[in-house]
Coordinates of C-alpha atoms in Angstrom, one line a residue:
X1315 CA -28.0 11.6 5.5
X1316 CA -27.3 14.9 3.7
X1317 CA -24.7 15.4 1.3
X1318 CA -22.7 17.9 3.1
X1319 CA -22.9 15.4 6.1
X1320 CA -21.0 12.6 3.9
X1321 CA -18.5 14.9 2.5
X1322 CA -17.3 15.9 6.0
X1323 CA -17.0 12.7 7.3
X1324 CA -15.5 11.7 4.5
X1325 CA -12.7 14.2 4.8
X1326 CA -11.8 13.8 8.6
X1327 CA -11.9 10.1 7.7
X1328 CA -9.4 10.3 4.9
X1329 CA -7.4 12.9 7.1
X1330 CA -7.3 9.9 9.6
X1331 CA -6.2 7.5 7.7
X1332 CA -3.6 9.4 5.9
X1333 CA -2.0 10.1 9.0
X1334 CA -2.5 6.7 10.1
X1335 CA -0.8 5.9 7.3
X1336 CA 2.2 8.3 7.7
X1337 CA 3.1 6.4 10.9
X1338 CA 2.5 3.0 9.5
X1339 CA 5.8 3.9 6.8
X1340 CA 7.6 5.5 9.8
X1341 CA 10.1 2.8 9.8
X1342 CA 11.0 3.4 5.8
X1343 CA 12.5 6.6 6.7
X1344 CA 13.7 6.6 10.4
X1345 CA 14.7 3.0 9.6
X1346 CA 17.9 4.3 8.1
X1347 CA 19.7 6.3 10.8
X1348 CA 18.3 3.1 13.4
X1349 CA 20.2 0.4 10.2
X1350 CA 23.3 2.3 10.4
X1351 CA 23.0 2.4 14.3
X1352 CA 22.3 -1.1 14.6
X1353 CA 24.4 -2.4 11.8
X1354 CA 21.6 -4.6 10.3
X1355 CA 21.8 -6.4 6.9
X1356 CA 19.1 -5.8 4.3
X1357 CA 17.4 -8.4 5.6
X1358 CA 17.0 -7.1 8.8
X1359 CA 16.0 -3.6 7.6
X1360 CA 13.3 -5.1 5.7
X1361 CA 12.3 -7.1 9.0
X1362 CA 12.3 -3.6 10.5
X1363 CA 10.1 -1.8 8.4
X1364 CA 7.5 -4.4 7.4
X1365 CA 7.1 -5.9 10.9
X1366 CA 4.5 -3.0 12.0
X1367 CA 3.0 -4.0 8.2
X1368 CA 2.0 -7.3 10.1
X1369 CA 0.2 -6.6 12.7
X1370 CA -2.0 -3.7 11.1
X1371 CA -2.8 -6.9 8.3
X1372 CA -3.8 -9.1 10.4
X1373 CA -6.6 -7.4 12.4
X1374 CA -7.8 -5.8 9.0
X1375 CA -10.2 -8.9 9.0
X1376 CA -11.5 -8.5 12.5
X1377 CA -11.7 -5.0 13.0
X1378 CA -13.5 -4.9 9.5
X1379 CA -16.1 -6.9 10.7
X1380 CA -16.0 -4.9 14.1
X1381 CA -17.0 -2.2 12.3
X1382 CA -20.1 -3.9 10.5
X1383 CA -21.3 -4.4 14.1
X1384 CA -19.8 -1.6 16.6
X1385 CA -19.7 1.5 13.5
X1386 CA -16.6 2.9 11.9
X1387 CA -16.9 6.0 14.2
X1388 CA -16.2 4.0 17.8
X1389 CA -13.3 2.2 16.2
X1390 CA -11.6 4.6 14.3
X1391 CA -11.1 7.0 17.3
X1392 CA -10.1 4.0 19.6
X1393 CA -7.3 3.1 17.3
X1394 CA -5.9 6.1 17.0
X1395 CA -5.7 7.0 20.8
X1396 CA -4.5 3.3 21.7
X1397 CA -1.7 3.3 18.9
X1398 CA 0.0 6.4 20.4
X1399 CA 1.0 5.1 23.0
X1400 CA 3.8 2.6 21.6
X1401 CA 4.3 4.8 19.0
X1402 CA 5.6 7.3 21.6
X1403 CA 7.9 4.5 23.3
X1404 CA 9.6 3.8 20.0
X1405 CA 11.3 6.8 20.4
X1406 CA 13.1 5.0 23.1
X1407 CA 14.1 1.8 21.7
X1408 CA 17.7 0.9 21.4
X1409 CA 18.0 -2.7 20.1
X1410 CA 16.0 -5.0 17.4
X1411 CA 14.0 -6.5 19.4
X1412 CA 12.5 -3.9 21.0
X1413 CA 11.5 -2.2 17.4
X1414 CA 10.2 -5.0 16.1
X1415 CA 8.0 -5.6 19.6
X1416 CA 7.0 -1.7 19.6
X1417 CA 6.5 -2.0 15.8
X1418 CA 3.8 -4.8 16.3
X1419 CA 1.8 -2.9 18.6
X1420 CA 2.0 0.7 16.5
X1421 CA 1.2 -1.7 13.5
X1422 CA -2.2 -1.4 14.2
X1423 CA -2.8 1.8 12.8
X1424 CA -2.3 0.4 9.5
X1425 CA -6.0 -1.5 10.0
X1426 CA -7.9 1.6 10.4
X1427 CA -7.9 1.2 6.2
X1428 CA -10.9 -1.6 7.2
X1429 CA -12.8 0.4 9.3
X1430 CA -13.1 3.3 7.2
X1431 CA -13.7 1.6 3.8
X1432 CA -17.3 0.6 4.9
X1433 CA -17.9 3.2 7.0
X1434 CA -17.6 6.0 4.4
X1435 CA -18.8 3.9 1.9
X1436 CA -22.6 3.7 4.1
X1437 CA -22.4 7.1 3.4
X1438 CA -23.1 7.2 -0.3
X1439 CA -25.5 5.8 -2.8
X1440 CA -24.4 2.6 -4.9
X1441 CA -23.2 4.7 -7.8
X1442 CA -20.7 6.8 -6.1
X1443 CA -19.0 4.2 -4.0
X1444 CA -16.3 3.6 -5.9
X1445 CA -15.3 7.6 -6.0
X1446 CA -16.3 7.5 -1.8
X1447 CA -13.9 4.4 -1.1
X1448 CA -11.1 5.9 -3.6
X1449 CA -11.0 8.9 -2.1
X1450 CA -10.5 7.6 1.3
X1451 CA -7.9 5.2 -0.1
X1452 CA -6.3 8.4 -1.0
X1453 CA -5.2 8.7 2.5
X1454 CA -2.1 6.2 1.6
X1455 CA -0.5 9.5 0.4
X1456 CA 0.3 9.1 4.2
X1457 CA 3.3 7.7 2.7
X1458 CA 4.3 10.6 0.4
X1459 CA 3.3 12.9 4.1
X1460 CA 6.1 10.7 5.6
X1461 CA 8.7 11.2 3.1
X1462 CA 8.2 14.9 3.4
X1463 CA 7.8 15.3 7.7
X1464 CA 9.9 12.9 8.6
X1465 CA 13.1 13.6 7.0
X1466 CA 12.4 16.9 7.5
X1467 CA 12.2 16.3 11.8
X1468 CA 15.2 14.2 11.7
X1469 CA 17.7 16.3 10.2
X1470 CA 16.4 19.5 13.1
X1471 CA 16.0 17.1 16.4
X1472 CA 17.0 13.4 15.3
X1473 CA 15.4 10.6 14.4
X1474 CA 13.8 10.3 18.1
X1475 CA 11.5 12.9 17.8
X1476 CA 10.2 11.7 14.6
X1477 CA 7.5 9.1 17.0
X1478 CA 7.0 11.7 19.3
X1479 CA 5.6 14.1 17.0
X1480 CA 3.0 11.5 15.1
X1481 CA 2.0 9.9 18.7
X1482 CA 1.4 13.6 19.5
X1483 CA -0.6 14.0 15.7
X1484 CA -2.8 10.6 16.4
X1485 CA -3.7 12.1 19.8
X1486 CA -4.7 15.1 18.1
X1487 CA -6.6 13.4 14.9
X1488 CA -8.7 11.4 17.5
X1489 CA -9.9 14.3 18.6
X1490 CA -10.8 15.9 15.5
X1491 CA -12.1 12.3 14.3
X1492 CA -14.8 12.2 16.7
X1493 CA -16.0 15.9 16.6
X1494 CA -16.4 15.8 12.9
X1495 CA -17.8 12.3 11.9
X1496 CA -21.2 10.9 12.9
X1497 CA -22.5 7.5 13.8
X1498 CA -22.2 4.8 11.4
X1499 CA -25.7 4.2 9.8
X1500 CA -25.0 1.0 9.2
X1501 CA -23.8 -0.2 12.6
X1502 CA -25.5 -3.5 14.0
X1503 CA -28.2 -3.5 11.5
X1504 CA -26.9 -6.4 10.2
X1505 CA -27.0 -8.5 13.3
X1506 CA -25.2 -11.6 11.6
X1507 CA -22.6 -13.7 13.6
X1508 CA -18.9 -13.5 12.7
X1509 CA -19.8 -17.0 11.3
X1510 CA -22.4 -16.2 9.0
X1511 CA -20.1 -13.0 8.0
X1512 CA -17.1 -15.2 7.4
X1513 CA -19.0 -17.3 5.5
X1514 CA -18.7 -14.8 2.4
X1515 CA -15.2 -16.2 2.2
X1516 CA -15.9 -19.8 0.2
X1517 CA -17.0 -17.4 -2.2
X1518 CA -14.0 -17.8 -5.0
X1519 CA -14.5 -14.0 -6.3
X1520 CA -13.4 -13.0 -2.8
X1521 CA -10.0 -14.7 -3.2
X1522 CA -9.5 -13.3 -6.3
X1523 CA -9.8 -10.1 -5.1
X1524 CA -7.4 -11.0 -2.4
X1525 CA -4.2 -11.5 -5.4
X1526 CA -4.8 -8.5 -7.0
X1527 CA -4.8 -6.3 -3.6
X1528 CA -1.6 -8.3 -2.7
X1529 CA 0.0 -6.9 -5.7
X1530 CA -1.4 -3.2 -5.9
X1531 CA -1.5 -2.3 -2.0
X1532 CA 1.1 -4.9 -1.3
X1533 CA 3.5 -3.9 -3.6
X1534 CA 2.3 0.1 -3.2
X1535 CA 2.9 -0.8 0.7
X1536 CA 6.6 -2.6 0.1
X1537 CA 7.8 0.0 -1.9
X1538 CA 6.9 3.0 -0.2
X1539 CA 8.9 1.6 2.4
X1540 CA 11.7 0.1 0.3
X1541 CA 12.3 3.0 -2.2
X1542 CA 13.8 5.5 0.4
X1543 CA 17.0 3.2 1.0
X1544 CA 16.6 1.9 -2.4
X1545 CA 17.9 5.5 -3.7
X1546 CA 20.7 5.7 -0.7
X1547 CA 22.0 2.5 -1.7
X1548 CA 21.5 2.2 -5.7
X1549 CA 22.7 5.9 -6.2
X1550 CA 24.0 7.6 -3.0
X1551 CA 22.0 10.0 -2.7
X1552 CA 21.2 11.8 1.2
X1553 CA 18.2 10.8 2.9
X1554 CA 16.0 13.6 2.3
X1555 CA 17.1 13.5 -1.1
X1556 CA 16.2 9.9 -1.2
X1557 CA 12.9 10.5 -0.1
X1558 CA 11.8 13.6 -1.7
X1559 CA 12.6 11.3 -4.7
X1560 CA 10.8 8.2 -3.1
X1561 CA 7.9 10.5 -3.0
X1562 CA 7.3 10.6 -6.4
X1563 CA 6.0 6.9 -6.3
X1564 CA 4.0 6.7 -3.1
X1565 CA 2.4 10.7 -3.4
X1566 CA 0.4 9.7 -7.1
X1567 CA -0.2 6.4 -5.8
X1568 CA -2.3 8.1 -3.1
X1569 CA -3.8 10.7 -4.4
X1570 CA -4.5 9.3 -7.7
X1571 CA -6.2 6.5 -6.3
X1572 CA -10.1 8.5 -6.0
X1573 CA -9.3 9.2 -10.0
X1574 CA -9.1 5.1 -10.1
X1575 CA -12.2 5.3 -7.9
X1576 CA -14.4 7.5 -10.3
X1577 CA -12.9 5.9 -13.5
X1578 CA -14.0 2.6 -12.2
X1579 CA -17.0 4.1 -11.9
X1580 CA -17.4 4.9 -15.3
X1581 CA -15.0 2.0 -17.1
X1582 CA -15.9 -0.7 -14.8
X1583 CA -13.8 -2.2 -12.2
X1584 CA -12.8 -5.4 -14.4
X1585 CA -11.6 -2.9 -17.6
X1586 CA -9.3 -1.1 -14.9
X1587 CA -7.9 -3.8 -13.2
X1588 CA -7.3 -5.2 -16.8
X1589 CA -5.1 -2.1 -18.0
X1590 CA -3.6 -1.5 -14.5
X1591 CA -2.1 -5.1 -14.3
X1592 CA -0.5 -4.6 -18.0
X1593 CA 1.4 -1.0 -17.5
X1594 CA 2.6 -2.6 -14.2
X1595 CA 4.1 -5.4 -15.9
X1596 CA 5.8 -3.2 -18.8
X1597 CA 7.1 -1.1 -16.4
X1598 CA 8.4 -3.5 -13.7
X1599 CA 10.1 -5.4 -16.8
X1600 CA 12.3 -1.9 -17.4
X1601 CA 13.2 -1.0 -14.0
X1602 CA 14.0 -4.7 -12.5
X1603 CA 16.8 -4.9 -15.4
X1604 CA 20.4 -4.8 -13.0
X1605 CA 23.3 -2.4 -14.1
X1606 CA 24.8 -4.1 -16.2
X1607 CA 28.6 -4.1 -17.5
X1608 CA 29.6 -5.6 -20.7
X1609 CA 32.1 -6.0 -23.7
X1610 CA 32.1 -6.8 -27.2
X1611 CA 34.6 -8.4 -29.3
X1612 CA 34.6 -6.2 -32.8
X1613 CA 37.0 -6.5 -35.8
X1614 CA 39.0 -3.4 -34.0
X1615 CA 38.8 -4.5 -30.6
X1616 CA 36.7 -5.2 -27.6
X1617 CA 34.5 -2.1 -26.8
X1618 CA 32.4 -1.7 -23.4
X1619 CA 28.9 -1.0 -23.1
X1620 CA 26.9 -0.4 -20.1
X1621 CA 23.2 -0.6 -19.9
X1622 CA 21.8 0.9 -16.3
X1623 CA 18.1 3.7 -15.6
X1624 CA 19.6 6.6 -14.1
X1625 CA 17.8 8.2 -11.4
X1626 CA 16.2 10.4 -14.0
X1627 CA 15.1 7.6 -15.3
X1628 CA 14.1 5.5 -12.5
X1629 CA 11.9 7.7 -11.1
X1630 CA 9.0 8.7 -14.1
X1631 CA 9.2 4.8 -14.2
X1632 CA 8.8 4.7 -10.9
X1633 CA 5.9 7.2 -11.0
X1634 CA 4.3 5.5 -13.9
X1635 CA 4.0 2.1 -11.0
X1636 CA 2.7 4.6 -8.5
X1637 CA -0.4 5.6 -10.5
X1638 CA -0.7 2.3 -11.8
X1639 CA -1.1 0.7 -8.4
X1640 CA -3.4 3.8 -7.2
X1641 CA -5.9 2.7 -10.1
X1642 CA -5.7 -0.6 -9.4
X1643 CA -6.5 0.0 -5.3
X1644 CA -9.7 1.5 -6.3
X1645 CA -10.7 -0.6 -9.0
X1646 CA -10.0 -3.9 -6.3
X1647 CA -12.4 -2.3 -3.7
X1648 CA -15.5 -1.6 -6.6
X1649 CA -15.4 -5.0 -7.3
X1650 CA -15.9 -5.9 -3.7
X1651 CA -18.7 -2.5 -3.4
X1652 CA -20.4 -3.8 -6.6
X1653 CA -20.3 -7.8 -5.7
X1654 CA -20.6 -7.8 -1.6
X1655 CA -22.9 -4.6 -0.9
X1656 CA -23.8 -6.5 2.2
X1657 CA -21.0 -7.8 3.7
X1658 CA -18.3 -4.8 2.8
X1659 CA -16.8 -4.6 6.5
X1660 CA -15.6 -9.0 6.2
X1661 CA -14.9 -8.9 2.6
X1662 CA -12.8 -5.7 2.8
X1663 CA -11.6 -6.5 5.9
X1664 CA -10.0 -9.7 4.4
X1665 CA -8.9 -8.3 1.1
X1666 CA -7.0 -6.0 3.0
X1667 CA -5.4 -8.4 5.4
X1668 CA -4.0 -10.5 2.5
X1669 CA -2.6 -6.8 1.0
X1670 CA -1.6 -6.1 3.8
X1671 CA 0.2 -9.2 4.9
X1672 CA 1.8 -8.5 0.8
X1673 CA 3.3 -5.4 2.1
X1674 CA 4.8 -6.8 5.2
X1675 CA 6.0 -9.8 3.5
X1676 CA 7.6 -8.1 0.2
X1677 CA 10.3 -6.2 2.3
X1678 CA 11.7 -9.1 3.8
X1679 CA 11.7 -10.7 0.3
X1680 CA 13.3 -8.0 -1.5
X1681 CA 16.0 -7.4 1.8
X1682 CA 16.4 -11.6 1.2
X1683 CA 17.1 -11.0 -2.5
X1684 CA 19.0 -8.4 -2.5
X1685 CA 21.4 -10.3 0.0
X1686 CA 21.6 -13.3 -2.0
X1687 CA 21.6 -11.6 -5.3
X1688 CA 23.8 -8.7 -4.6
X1689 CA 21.9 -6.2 -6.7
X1690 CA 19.3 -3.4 -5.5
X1691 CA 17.1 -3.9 -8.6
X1692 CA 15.7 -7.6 -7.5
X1693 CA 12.9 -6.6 -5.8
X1694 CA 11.5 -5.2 -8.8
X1695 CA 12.0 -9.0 -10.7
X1696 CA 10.0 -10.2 -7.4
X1697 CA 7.0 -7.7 -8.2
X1698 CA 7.1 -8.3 -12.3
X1699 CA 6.6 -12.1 -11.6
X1700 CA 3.9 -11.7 -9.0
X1701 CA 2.5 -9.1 -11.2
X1702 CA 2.6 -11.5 -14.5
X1703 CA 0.6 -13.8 -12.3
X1704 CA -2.0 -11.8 -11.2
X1705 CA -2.1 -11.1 -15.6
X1706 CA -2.6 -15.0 -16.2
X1707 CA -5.5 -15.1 -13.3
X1708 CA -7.6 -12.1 -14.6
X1709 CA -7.3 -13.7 -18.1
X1710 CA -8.5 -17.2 -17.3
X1711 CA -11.5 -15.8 -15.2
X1712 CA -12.7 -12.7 -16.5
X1713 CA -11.1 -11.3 -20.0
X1714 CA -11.9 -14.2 -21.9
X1715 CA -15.9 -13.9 -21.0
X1716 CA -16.0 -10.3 -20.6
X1717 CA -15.6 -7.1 -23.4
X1718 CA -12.4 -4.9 -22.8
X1719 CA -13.0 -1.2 -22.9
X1720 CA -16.4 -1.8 -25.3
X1721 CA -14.5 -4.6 -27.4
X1722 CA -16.3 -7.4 -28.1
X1723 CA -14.5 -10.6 -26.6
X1724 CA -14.2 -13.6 -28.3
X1725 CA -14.7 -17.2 -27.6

């Protein structure tokens, strides 16, 4: 396969999934005007916009191994012409059930991520895999795309139109998929069973893997969704404020996420993942800390103090997560290029699903908390504890046998 071949397909593939992508975090935005419609809790809203989350998750695993067997090229334009059809009806919904029903079956957009992951990734010699696979995870600046379009859609023609125009865009990316990508070189050459391919899974690496994708995608997925109401609520600001600001999170956390590729390259997915997990954890510690109110009782008095980020603040914290995340997303998926050349389509396929199924269940956690609780900042206590976990696992299994940046480790 030449070189110019592999760049163009992966380009158009990364195009797809970004757009892909875009529609998955619909709900984040348009989810807003349809709350205030509907009158739902934060609960509910976080039901809303994680439920088409779900669905894209759970066939991560089988379309992943679809695509070991059928090639990425078949599947990828399938999914995009089938998808645009309930995306369209959504523009028609009028109660909560029939989102959350339309939101399933648009859902599965989100799994085009396993299709393309090994089918750009047969494209490209060992040593440039992890650049190849980063910069097609780059297509979850989808999100930033949708924090830019959609508000921009809603404010001219309402929030109806938004599904309209991205069914119309999938239609129109299917076609372009297929006229610039070529046949998957490595479809059905295998010729395992979906036993022998599942079988990779008692492998305890793979789980691994699994917890620290549930954290970076997961919580890169949750809050692309959750940071657009996150600024309405926590500091008033206008929709297309919000999300111009909400942008600044998920737009690094895409793009940056080839840089993570190449540097894992070069560093080593386990020194990445190491230095990713420990600015995420220094930086979720600042931002899940609630405005707080207080006094103190002094020799002349009380006085008042308040301790709060303001949005000025919040946000280069926020960006700081963003990147961090990014790196980590392509520092997950060289581990699984370096460890399971053979069976990329399962093992990603599954390491994706449990992401995934992160970023659907994370909304409904942080709507849950922030109900009980009664402060917006709670779903960032959620992701510091998660995130302090995934800390203690990489430890025990790999820093304590393995040098750190060229260090030495010790015993």
């Amino acid at each position: 396969m030449s070189n110019g071949r592999s760049i163009t397909v992966l380009l158009v593939s990364t195009w797809a999934f970004m757009i892909c992508f875009a529609v998955w975090m619909m709900f984040g935005v348009i989810g807003i005007p349809i709350r205030q419609e509907l009158k739902l809790n934060a609960t509910e809203f976080g039901l809303l916009t994680a439920t088409p989350v779900l669905t894209g998750s759970l066939f991560r695993l089988p379309l992943g191994i679809w695509t070991d067997r059928i090639g990425g090229r078949i599947l990828m334009t399938l999914l995009l012409l089938v998808c645009a059809f309930p995306l369209f009806l959504a523009s028609y919904a009028t109660a909560l059930w029939q989102f959350l029903l339309l939101g399933l079956a648009l859902g599965l957009v989100g799994a085009s991520f396993a299709v393309g992951t090994p089918y750009v990734a047969r494209f490209f010699p060992a040593n440039r895999r992890g650049f190849a696979m980063g910069f097609f995870g780059a297509g979850t600046a989808g999100a930033a795309l949708n924090m830019f379009v959609a508000p921009a859609i809603m404010n001219a023609y309402g929030w109806q139109a938004v599904p309209r125009v991205y069914a119309a865009g999938l239609a129109a990316t299917a076609v372009l998929f297929w006229l610039l990508s070529a046949p998957d070189p490595g479809a059905g050459k295998g010729g395992a069973s979906f036993r022998a391919q599942l079988a990779v899974m008692k492998d305890r690496r793979v789980w691994k893997y699994c917890q620290y994708y549930s954290i970076v995608f997961g919580g890169f997925t949750a809050l692309s969704i959750w940071m657009p109401q996150y600024f309405v609520s926590e500091y008033g600001f206008a929709v297309a404020q919000a999300a111009l600001l909400a942008a600044c999170f998920s737009l690094p956390g895409g793009l940056l996420r080839a840089v993570g590729g190449l540097l894992s390259d070069r560093f080593g997915a386990h020194n990445i993942t190491w230095w990713v997990l420990w600015t995420g954890w220094i930086a979720l510690f600042l931002l899940s800390y609630p405005h707080t109110d207080f006094s103190i009782r002094t020799i002349d008095g009380s006085r008042d103090f308040t301790i709060a980020l303001s949005p000025w603040m919040f946000t280069p914290l926020l960006f700081v997560v963003g990147v961090a995340f990014a790196f980590g997303m392509a520092s997950t998926f060289k581990y699984i290029g370096d460890d399971f050349p053979e069976n990329m389509g399962a093992v990603s396929g599954l390491v994706g699903m449990v992401g995934g199924l992160g970023g659907f269940l994370l909304p409904i956690m942080f709507g849950g908390l922030r109900d009980w609780l009664g402060f917006n900042s709670s779903c960032f206590m959620l992701l510091y504890g998660i995130v302090s976990v995934s800390l203690f696992l990489n430890y025990l299994t790999e820093v304590r046998r393995v040098p750190v940046m060229g260090q030495p480790s010790r015993t």
